[in-house]
Short mmCIF file of C-alpha atoms in Angstrom, two decimals:
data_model
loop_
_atom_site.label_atom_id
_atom_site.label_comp_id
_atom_site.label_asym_id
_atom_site.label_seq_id
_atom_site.Cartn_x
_atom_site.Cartn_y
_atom_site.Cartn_z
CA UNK U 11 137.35 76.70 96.05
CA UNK U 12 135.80 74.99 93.42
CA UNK U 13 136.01 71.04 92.93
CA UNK U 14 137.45 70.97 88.95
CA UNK U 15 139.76 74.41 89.07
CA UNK U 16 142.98 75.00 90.86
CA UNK U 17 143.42 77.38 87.99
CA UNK U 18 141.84 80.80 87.36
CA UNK U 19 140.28 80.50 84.17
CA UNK U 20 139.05 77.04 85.41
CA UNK U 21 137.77 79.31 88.77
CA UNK U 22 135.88 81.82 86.23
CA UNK U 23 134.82 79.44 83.89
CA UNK U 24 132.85 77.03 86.95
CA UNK U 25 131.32 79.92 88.31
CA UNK U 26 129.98 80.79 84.94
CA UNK U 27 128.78 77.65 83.83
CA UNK U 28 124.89 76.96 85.06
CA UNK U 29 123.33 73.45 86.29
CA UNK U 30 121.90 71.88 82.99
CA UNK U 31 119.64 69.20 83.12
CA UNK U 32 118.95 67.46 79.46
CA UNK U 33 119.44 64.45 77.11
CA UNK U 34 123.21 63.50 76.69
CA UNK U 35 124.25 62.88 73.04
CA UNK U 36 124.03 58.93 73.73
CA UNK U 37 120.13 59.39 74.69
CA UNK U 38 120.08 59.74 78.57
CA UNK U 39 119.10 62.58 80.43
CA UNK U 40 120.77 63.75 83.13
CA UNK U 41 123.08 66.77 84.55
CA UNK U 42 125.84 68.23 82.26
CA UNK U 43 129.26 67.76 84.14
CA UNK U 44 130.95 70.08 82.14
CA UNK U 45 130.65 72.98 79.70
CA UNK U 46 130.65 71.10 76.67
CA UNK U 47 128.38 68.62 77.77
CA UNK U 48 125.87 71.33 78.65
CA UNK U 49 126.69 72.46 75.19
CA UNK U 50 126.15 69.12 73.28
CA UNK U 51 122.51 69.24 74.86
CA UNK U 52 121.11 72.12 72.64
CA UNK U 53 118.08 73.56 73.03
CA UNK U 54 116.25 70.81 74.91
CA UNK U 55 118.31 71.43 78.20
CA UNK U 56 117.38 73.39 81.16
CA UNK U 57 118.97 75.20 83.58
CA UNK U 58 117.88 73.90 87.43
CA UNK U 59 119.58 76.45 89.00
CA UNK U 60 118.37 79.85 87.26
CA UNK U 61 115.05 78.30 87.23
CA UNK U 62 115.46 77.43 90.59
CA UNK U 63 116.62 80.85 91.93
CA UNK U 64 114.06 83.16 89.68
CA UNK U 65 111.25 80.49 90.66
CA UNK U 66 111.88 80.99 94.58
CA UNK U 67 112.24 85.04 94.51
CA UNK U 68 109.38 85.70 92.49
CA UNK U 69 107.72 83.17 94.87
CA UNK U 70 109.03 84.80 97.82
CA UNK U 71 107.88 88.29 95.78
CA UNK U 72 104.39 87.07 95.25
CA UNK U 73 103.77 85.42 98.70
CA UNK U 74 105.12 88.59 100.37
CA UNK U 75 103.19 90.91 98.48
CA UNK U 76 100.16 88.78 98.25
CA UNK U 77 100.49 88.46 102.38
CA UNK U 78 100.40 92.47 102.61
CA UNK U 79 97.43 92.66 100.10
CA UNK U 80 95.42 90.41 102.43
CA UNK U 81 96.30 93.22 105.01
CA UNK U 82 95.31 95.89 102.66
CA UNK U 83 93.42 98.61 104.44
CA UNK U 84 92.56 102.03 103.94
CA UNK U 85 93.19 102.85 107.69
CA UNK U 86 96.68 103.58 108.94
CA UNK U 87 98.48 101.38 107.44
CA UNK U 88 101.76 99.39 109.32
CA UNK U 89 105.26 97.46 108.84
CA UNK U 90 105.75 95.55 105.72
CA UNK U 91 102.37 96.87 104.36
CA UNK U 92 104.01 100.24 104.55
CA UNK U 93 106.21 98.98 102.66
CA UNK U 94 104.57 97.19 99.76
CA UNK U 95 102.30 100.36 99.63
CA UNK U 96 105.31 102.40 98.92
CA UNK U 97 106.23 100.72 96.57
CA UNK U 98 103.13 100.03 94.53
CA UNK U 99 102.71 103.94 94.71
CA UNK U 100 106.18 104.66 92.90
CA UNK U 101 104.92 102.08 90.09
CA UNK U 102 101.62 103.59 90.02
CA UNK U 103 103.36 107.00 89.58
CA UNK U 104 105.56 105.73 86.80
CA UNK U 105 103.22 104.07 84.84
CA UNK U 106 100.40 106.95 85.25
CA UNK U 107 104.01 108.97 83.79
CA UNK U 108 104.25 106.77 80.66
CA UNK U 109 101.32 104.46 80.21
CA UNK U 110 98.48 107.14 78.80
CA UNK U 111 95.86 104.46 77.99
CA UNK U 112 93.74 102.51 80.30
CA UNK U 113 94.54 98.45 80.72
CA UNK U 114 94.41 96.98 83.99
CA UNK U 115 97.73 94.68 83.18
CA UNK U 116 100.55 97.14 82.52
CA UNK U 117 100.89 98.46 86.69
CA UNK U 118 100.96 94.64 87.91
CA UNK U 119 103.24 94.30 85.33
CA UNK U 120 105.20 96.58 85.83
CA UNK U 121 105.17 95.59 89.83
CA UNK U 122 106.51 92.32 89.06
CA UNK U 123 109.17 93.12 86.71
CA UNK U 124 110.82 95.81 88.74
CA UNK U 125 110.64 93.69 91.84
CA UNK U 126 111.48 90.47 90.81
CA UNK U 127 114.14 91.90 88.27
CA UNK U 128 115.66 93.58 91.82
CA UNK U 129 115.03 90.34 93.93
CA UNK U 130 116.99 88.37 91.00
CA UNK U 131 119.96 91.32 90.78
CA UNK U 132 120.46 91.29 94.38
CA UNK U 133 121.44 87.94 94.50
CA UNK U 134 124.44 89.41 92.94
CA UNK U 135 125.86 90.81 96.46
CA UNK U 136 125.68 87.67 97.85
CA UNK U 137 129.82 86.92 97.89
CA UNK U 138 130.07 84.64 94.98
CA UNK U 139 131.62 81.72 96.57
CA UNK U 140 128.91 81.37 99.60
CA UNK U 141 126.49 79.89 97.62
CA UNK U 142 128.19 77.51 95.22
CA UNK U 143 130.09 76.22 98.11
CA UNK U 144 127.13 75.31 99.88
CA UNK U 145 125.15 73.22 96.82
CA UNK U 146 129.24 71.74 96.37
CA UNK U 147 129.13 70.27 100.03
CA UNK U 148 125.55 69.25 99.35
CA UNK U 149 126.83 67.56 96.06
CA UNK U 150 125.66 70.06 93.37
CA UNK U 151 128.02 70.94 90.90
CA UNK U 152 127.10 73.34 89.46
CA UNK U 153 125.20 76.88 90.91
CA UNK U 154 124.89 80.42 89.33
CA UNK U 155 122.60 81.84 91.68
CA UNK U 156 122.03 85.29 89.82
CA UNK U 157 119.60 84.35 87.21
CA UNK U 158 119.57 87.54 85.50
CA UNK U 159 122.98 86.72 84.64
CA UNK U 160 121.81 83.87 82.19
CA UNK U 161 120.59 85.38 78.94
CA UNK U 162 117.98 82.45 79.08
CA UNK U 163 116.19 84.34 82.03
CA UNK U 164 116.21 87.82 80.45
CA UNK U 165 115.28 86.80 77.13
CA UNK U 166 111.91 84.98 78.80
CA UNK U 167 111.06 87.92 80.33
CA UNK U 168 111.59 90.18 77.05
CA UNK U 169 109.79 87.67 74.99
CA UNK U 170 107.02 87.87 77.52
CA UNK U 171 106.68 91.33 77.19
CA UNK U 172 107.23 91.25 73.02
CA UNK U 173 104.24 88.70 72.84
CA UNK U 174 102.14 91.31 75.10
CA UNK U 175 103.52 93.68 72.47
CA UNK U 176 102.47 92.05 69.40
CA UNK U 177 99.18 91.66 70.82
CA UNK U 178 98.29 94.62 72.11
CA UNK U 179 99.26 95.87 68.84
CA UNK U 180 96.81 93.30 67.04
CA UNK U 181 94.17 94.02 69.65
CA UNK U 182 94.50 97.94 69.35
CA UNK U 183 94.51 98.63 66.05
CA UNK U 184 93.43 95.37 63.95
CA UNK U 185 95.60 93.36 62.17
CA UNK U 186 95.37 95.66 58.82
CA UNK U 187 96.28 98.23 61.29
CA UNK U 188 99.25 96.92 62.60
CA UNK U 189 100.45 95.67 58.96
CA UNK U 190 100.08 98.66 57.86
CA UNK U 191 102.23 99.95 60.83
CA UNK U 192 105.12 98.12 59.84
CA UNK U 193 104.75 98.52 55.97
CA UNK U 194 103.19 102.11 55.46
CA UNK U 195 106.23 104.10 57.48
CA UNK U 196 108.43 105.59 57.99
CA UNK U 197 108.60 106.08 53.67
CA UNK U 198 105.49 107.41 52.85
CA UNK U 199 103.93 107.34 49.59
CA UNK U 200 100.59 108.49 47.90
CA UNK U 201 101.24 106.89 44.77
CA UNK U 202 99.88 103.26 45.00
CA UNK U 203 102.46 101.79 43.07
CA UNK U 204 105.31 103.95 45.01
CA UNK U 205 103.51 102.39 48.03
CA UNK U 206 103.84 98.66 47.37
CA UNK U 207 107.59 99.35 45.87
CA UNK U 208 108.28 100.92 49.75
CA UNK U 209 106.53 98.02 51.32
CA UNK U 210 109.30 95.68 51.31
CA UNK U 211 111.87 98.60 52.36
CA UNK U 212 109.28 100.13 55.30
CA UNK U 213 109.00 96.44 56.14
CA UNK U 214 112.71 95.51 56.82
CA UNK U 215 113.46 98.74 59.11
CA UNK U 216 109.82 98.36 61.16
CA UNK U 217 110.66 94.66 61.53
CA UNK U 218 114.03 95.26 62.72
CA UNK U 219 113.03 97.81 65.05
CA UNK U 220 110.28 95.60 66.06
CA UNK U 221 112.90 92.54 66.89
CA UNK U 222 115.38 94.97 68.68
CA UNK U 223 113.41 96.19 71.23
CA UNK U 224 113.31 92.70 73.26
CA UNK U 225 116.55 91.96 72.50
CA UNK U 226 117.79 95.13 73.48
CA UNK U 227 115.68 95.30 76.18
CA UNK U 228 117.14 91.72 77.58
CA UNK U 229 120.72 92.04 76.87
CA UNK U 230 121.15 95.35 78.11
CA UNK U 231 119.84 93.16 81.61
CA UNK U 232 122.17 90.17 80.91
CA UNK U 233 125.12 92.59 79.84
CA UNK U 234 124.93 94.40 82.82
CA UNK U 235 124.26 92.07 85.78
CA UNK U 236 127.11 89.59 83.65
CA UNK U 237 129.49 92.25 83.68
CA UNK U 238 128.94 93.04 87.85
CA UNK U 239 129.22 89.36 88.34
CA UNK U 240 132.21 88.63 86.51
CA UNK U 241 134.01 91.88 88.53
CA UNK U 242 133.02 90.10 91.72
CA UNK U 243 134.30 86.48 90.65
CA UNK U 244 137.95 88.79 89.48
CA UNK U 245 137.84 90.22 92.84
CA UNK U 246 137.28 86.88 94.79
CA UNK U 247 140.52 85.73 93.00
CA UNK U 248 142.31 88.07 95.21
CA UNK U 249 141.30 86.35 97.94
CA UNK U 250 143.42 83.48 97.14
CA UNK U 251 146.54 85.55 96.84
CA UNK U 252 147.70 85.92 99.84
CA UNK U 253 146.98 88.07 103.01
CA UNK U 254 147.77 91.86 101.19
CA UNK U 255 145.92 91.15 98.60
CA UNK U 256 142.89 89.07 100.18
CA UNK U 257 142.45 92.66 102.10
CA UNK U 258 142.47 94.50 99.17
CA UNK U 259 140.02 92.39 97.04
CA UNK U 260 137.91 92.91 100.63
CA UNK U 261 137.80 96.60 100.16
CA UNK U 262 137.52 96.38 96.50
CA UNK U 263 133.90 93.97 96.93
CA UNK U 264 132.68 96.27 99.17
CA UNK U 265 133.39 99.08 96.97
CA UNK U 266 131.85 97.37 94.07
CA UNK U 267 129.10 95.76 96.22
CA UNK U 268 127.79 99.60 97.16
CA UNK U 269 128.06 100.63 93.96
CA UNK U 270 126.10 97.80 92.04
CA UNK U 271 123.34 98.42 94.27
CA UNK U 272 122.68 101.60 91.72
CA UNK U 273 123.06 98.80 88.58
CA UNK U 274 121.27 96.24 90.40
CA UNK U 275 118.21 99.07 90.97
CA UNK U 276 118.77 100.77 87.42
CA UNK U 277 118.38 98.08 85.49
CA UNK U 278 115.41 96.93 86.92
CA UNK U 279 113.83 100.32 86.76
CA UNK U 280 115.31 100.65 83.05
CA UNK U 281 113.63 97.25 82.38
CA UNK U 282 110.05 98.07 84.19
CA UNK U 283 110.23 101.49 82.72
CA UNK U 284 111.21 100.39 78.64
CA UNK U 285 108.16 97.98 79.00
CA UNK U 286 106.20 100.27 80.05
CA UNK U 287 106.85 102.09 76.68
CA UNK U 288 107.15 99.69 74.54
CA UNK U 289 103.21 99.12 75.47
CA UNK U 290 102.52 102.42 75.34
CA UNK U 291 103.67 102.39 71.69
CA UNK U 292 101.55 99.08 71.49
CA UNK U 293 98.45 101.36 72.18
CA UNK U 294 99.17 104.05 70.46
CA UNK U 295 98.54 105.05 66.50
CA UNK U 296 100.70 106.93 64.44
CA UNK A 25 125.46 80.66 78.32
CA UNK A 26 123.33 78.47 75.66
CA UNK A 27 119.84 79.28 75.00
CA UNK A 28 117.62 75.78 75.80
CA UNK A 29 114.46 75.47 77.68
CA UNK A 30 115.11 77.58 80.45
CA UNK A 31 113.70 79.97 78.45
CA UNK A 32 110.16 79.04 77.96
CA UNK A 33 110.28 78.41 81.88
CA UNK A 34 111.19 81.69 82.67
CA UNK A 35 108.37 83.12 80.18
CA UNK A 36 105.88 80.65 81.95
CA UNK A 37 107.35 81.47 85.03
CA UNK A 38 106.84 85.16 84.32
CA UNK A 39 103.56 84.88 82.81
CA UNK A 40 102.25 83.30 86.06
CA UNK A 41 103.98 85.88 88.50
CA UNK A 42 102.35 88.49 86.84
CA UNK A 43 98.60 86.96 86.77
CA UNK A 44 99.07 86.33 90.34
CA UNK A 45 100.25 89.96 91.12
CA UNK A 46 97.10 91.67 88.68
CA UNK A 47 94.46 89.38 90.33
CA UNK A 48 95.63 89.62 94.19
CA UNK A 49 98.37 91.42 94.43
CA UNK A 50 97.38 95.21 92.39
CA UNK A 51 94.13 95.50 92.82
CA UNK A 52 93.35 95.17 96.85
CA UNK A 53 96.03 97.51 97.79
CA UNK A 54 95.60 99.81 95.19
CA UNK A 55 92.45 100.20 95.83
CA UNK A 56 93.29 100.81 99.46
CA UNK A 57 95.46 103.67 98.27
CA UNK A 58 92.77 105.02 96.48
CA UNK A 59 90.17 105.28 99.35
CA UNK A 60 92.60 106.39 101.70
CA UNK A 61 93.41 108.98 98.86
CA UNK A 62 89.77 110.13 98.85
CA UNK A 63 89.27 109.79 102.24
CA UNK A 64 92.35 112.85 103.05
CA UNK A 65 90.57 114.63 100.57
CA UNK A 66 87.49 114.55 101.67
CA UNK A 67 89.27 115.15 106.21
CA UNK A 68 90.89 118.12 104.26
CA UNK A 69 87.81 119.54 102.73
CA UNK A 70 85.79 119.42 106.43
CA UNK A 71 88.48 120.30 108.31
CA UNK A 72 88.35 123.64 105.62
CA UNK A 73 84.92 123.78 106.07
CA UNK A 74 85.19 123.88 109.71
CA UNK A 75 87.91 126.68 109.72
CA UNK A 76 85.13 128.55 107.89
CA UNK A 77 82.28 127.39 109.75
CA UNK A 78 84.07 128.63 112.92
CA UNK A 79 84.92 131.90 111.16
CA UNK A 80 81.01 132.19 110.83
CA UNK A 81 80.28 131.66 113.93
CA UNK A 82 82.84 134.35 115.24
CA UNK A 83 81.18 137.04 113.00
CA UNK A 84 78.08 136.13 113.87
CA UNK A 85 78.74 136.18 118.10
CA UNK A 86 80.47 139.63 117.47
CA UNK A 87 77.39 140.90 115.67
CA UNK A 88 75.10 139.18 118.90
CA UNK A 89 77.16 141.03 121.31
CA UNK A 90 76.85 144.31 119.89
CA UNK A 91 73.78 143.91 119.51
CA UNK A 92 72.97 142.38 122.95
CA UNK A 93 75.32 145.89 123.97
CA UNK A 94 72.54 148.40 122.00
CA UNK A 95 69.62 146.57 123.85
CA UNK A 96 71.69 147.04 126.87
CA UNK A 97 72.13 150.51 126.66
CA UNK A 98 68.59 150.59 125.31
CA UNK A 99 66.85 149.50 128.45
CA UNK A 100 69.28 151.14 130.91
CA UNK A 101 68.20 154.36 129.07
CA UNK A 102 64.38 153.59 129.29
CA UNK A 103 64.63 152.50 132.69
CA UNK A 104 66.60 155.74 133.82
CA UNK A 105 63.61 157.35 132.04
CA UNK A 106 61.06 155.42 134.00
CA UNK A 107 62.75 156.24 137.32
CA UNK A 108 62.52 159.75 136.80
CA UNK A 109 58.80 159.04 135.39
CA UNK A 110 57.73 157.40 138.64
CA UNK A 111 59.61 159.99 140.66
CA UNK A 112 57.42 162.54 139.33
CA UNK A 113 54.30 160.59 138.98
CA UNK A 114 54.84 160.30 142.97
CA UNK A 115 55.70 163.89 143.53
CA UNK A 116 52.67 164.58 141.43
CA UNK A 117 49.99 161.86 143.00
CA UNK A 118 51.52 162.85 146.74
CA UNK A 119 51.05 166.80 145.80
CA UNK A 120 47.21 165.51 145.17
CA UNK A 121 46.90 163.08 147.87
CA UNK A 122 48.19 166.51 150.19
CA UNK A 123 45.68 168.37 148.53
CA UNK A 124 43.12 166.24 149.03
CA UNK A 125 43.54 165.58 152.55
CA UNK A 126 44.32 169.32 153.12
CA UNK A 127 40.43 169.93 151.49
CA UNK A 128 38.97 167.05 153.44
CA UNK A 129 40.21 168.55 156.72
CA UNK A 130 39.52 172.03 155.82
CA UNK A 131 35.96 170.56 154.92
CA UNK A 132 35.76 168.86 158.12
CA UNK A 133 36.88 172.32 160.13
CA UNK A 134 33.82 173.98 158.21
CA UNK A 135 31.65 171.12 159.17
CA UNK A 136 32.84 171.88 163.02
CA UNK A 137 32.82 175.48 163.13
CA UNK A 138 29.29 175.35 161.30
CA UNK A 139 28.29 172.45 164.03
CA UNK A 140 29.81 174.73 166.70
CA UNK A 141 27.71 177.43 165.78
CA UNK A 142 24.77 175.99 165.24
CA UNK A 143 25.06 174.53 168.87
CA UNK A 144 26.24 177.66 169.86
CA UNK A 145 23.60 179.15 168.20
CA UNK A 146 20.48 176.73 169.74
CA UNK A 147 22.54 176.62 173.49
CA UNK A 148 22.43 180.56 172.95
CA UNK A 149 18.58 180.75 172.01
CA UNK A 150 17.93 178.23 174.84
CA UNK A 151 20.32 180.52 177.26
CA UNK A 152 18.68 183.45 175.67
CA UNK A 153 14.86 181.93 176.66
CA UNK A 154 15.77 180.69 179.66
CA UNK A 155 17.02 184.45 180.69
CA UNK A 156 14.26 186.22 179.38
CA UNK A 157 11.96 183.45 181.13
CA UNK A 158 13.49 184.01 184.61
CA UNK A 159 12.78 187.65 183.71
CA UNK A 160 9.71 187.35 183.05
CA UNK A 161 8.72 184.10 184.79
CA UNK A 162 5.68 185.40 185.90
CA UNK A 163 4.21 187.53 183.33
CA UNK A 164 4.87 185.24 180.56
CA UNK A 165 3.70 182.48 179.65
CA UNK A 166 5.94 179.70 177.89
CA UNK A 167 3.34 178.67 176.23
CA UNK A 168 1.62 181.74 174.80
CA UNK A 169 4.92 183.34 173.94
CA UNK A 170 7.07 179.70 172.45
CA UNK A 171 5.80 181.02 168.72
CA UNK A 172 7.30 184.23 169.36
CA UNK A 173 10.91 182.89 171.04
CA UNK A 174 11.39 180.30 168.12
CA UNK A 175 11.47 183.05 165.73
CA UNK A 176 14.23 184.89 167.60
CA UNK A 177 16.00 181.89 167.38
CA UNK A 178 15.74 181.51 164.14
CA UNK A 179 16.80 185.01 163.43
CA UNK A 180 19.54 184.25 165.54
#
């Protein structure tokens, strides 16, 4: 299977390690060749292959979707148009369900994160060896094709959508408003004095509340699509045990396989949808 | 599973996917949606108007016909009237016509019979003259006695 593991953890521990490219503790930049290098690298490393893999399917998202906008028409519409329209409807519909407030960003938006978020999950049914085998024949290390199974890719889009946050927020309701937001509630006072003691208080449980909601938000993602991925890697072991059990771990992927579609489609709805809230708080005053 | 770089490229990577679908991506098709959208409403709302139109029109052909029945009825009743008008205006004008003719030849008998007579009446005075003059051819003369024989004729 893989070039470095005859063993199992080795096995598990390839196919979760992603293709770093940064500056090696003696100065030189270059790939990590193993797990610790990649670690030694710190922050100023990045990952070719979930950049790679999120970069092409919201490419291929974009370029598709663009390609059936150019076709827009208010006629009878056909094919892949049909398609894209039916889509953009069921956004439309969920954002007119959440999203009271008129801004002309949160439905593209929300297009994008659902579909690249899906495009990016379903890499996940693609057997977990096909891939990795092919970059290994063409030299590559290193490939974790799922990028929403790298924290790196769900925290960029959650910090993408907290910086929208925080300024919508600003932009809304004025910087006094939004300080006062997170240090006027949820203790309320009418007693100046009582008001600056609760300050400090209201402050810590906004501001944590205010920090959880991308985190949340992008390790509920990670956790999930990590957690599929590592059942499929388990169940690809099987496949090296023999004949009985390579059939088994073949019914067991497809069972799995099926199934994760509904994780692979929740999450990104949970994700488009939790946005979509999260600006709708944004907008809103209390 | 460390945090590095690949972060900020997915935000940048994000950020750009998501200009690119709100400036030509949204917009056209949803915009396409929402003629379409209008453009049912507005198929429904004739096609409504139709249904009502062609109620209309129903009602109003029903109320032409019966009316177009009355006038109907109407004329075939003044024209039975009519017949039976003329009928007797041509009894009545060939009853005076009769009458007429009837007077005009009983005026023309008169005429006759009076004609008749009077010839009869000057052939009788001539016969009566010429008898009386063969009687008394000798005697008599035409001439002295003409005064006296036109005054039998006229009392004749």
């Amino acid at each position: 299977m893989a070039s470095d593991s005859l063993t199992t953890t080795g096995y598990i521990k390839h196919h979760l390690q992603n293709l770093a490219y940064g500056q090696h503790p003696d100065g030189t930049w270059g790939l990590a060749h193993s797990a610790a290098e990649a670690r030694e690298m710190g922050f100023w490393a990045i990952h070719l292959d979930t950049m790679f893999w999120s970069v092409a399917l919201g490419a291929l998202f974009v370029w598709s979707f663009g390609k059936a906008a150019r076709k827009a028409t208010a006629d009878t519409p056909s094919g892949w148009l049909n398609f894209v329209e039916w889509v953009i409807d069921f956004i439309d519909d969920n954002v007119r369900g959440s999203f009271s407030g008129k801004n002309d960003l949160i439905a593209p938006l929300s297009l994008t994160l659902f579909v690249w978020i899906l495009m990016m999950n379903l890499m996940d049914l693609v057997p977990v060896d096909w891939i990795p085998q092919i970059a290994h024949l063409m030299g590559i290390e290193y490939m974790k094709v799922v990028p929403t199974t790298d924290p790196n890719a769900t925290f960029g889009m959650a910090l993408g959508v907290f910086l929208l946050t925080l300024y919508y927020s600003i932009k809304v309701k004025g910087p006094m408003g939004f300080a006062a937001e997170l240090t006027m509630q949820p203790f309320q006072a009418t007693n100046p004095i009582l008001k600056i003691i609760l300050m400090p208080i209201n402050f810590f449980l906004e501001f944590v509340s205010l920090v959880a909601k991308p985190i949340s938000l992008s390790l509920r993602l990670f956790g999930n699509l990590f957690a599929g991925e590592m059942i499929f890697i388990l169940i690809a072991l099987l496949f090296s045990g023999g004949l009985a059990f390579a059939l088994v771990g073949g019914v067991l992927q497809l069972g799995w396989a099926i199934f994760h579609i509904l994780i692979v489609l929740l999450q990104a709805f949970i994700f488009m949808t939790l946005t979509i809230v999260y600006l709708e708080m944004a907008h809103s005053h209390h | 599973m460390n945090i590095n770089l690949t972060l900020i490229g997915q935000t940048i990577a994000f950020a750009v996917f998501v200009w690119f679908c709100m400036k030509f991506v949204w917009p056209p098709i949803i915009s396409a949606l929402n003629e379409r959208k209008t453009r049912i409403a507005d198929g429904l709302a004739a096609a409504d108007e139709g249904q009502r139109e062609k109620a209309r029109a129903e009602e109003h052909a029903a109320e032409v016909l019966e009316e177009a029945k009355g006038q109907a009825q109407e004329i075939i009743r003044r024209a039975e009237r009519r017949e039976t008008e003329m009928v007797e205006e041509a009894k009545t004008t060939a009853r005076g016509e009769g009458d007429r003719i009837l007077t005009a030849a009983r005026g023309e008998i008169d005429k006759e019979v009076n004609q008749a007579r009077e010839t009869l009446r000057a052939q009788l005075a001539t016969l009566v003259v010429a008898g009386a003059g063969q009687i008394l051819s000798r005697e008599v003369d035409e001439k002295a006695h003409s005064q006296l024989i036109d005054e039998l004729t006229q009392e004749l």
